[in-house]
PDB file of C-alpha atoms in Angstrom:
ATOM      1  CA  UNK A   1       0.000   0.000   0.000  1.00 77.00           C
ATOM      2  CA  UNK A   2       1.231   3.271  -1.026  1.00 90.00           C
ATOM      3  CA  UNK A   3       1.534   6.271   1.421  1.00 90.00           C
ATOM      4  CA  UNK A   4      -1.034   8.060   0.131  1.00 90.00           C
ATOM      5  CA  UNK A   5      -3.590   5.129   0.443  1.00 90.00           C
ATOM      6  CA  UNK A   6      -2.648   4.614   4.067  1.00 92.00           C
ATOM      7  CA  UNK A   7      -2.942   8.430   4.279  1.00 92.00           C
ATOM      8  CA  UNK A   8      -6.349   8.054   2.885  1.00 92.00           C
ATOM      9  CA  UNK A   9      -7.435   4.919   4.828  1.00 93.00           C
ATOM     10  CA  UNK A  10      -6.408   6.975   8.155  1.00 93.00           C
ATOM     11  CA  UNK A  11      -8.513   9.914   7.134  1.00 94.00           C
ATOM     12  CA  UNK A  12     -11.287   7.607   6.409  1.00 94.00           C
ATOM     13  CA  UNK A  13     -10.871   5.821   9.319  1.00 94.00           C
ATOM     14  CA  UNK A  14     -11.005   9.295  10.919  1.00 95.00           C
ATOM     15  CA  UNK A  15     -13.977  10.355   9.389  1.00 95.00           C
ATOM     16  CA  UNK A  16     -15.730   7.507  10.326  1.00 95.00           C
ATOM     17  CA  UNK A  17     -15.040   7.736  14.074  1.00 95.00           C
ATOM     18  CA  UNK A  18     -16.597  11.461  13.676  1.00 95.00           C
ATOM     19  CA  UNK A  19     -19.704  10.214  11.813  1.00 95.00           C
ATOM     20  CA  UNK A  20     -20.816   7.652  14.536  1.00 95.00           C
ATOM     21  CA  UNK A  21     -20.018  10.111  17.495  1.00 95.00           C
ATOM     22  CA  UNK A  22     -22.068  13.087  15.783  1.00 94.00           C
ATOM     23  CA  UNK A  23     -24.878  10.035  14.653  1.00 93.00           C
ATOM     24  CA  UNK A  24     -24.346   8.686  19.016  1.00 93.00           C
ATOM     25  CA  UNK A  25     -24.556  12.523  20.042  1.00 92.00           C
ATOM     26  CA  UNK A  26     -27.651  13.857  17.505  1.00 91.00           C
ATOM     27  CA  UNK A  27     -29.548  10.284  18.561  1.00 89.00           C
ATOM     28  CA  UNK A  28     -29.277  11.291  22.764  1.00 86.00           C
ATOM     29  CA  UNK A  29     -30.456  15.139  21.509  1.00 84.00           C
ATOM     30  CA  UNK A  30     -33.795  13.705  19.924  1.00 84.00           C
ATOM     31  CA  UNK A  31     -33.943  11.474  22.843  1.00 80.00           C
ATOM     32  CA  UNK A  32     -34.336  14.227  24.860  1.00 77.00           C
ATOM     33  CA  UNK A  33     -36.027  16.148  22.825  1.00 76.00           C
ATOM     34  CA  UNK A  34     -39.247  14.008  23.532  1.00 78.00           C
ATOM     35  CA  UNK A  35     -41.487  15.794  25.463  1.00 76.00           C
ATOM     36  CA  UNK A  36     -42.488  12.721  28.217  1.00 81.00           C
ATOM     37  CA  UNK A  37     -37.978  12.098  28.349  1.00 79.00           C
ATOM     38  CA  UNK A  38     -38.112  16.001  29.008  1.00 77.00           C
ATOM     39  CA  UNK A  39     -40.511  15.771  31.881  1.00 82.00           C
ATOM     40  CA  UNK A  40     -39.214  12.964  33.523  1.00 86.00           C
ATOM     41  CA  UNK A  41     -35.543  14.610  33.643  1.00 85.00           C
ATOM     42  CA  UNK A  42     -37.359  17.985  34.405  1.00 86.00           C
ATOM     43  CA  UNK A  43     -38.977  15.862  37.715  1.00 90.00           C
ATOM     44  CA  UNK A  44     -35.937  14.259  38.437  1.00 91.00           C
ATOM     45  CA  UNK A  45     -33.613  17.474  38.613  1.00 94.00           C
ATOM     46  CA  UNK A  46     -36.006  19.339  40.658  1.00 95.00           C
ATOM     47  CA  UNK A  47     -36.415  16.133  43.433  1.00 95.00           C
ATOM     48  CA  UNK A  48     -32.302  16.158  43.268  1.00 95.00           C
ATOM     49  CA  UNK A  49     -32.302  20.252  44.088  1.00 96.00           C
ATOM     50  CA  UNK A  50     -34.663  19.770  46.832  1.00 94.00           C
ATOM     51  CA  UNK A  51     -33.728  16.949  48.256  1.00 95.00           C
ATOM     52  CA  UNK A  52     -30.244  18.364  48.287  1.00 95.00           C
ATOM     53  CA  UNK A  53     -31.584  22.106  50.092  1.00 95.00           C
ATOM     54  CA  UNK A  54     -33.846  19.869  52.352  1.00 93.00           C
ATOM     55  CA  UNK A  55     -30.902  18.087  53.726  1.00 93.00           C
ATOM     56  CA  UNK A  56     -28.527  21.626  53.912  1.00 92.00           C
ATOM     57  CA  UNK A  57     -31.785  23.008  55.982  1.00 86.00           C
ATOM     58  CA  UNK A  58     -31.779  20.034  58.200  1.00 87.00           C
ATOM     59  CA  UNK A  59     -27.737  20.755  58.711  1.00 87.00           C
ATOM     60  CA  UNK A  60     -28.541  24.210  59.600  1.00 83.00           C
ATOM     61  CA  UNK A  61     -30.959  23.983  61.730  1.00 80.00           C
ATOM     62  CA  UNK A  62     -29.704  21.096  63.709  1.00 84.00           C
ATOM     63  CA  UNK A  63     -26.588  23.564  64.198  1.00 85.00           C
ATOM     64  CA  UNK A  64     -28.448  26.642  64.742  1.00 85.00           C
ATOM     65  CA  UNK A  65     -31.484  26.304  67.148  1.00 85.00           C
ATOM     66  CA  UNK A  66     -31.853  29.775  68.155  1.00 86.00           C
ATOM     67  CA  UNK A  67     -32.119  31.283  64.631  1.00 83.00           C
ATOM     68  CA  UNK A  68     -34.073  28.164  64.165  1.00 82.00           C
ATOM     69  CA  UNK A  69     -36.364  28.888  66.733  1.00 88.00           C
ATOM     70  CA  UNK A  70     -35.902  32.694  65.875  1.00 89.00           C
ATOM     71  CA  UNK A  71     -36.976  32.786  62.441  1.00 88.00           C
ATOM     72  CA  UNK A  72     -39.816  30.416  63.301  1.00 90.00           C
ATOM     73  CA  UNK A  73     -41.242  33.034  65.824  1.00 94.00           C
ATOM     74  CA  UNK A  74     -40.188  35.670  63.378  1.00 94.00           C
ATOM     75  CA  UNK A  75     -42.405  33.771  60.719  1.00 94.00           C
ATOM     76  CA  UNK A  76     -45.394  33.115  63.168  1.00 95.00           C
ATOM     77  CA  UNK A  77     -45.895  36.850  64.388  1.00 93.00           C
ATOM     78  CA  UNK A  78     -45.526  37.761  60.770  1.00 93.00           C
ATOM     79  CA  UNK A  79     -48.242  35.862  59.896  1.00 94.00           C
ATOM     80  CA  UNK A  80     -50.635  36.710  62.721  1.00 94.00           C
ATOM     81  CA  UNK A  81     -49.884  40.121  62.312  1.00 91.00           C
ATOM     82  CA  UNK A  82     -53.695  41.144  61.534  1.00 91.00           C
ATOM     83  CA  UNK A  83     -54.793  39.648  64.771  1.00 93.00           C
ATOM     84  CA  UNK A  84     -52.290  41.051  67.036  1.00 89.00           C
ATOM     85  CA  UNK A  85     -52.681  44.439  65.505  1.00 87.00           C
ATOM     86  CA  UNK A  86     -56.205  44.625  65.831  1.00 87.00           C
ATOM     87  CA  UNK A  87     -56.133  43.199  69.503  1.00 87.00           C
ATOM     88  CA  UNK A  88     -53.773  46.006  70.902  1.00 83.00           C
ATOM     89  CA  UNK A  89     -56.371  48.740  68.582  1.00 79.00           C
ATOM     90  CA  UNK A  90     -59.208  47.192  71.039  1.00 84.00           C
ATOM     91  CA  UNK A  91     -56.500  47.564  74.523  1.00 80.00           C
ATOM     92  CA  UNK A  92     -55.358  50.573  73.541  1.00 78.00           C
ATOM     93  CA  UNK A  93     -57.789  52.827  75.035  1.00 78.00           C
ATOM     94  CA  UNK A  94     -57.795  50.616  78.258  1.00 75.00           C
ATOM     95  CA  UNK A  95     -53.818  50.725  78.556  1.00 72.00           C
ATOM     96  CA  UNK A  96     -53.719  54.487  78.166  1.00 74.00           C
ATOM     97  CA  UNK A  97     -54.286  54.596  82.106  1.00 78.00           C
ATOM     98  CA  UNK A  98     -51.750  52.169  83.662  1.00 78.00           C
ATOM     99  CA  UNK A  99     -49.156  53.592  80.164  1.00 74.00           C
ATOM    100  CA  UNK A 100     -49.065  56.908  81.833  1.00 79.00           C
ATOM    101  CA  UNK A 101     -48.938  55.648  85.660  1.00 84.00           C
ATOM    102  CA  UNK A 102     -46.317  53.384  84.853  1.00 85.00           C
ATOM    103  CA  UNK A 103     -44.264  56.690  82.836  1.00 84.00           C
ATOM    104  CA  UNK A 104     -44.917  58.870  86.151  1.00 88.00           C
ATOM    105  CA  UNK A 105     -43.751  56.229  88.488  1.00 91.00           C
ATOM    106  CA  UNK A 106     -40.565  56.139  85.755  1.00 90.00           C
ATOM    107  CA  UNK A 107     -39.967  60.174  85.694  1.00 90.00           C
ATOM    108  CA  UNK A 108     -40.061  60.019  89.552  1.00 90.00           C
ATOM    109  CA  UNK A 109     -37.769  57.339  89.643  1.00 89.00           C
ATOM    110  CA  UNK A 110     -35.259  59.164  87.558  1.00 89.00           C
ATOM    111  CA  UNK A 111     -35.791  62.744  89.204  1.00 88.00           C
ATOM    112  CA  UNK A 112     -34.879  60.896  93.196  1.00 88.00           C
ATOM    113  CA  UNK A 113     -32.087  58.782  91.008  1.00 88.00           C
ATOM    114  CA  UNK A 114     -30.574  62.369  90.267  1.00 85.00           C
ATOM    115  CA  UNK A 115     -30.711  64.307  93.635  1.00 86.00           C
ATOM    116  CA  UNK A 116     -28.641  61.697  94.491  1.00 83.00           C
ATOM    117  CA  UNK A 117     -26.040  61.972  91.849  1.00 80.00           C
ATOM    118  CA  UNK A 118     -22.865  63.787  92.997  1.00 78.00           C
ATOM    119  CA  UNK A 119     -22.762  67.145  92.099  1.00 69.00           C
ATOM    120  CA  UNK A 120     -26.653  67.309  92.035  1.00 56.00           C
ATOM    121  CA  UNK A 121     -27.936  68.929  95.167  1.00 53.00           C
ATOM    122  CA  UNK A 122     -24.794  68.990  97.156  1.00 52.00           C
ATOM    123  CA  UNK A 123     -23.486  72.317  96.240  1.00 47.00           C
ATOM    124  CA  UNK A 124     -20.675  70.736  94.988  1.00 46.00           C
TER     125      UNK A 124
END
């Protein structure tokens, strides 16, 4: 065999190869390309992703039980906001009373906690 047929038999050999890669790689795209194959993987990469946060939560949290527990009260207030907003509306007018008592027992508190500061009083 001359060099130039073993030059062409290795080019064809070559070109071969390529053809039944691209004809392997175009048959897996219209494999996919099916619309119950593009569910399935669609199903299957969203279980992976939340399977994978779920367990990075459960790490978290197992570390972190105050923000845990935090976040969780955080979330509950949030959510009963309405009620609690409209229950202190209906006390408000009955807690005006004991609110200012408990601010003049406070003001007089301060005002003997600073006759007894030095330099207050003394004449020093």
């Amino acid at each position: 065999m001359s060099p130039a047929e073993e030059k062409l038999a290795q080019l064809r050999a070559a070109r071969d190869a390529a053809r039944a890669e691209f004809l392997s790689r175009s048959t897996r795209i219209r494999a996919l390309a099916e619309p119950g194959e593009l569910g399935r993987r669609l199903t299957n990469d969203i279980q992976v992703q939340g399977r994978k946060a779920l367990s990075q939560a459960m790490e978290i949290a197992a570390d972190e039980r105050g923000v845990l527990a935090g976040t969780l009260t955080a979330l509950m207030l949030w959510l009963a906001r309405k009620q609690i907003f409209a229950k202190a509306v209906e006390l408000a007018p009955k807690a005006k009373p004991a609110w200012h008592k408990a601010l003049d027992t406070a003001r007089s508190g301060l005002a003997k906690i600073r006759t007894r500061l030095p330099g207050k009083g003394d004449g020093v």
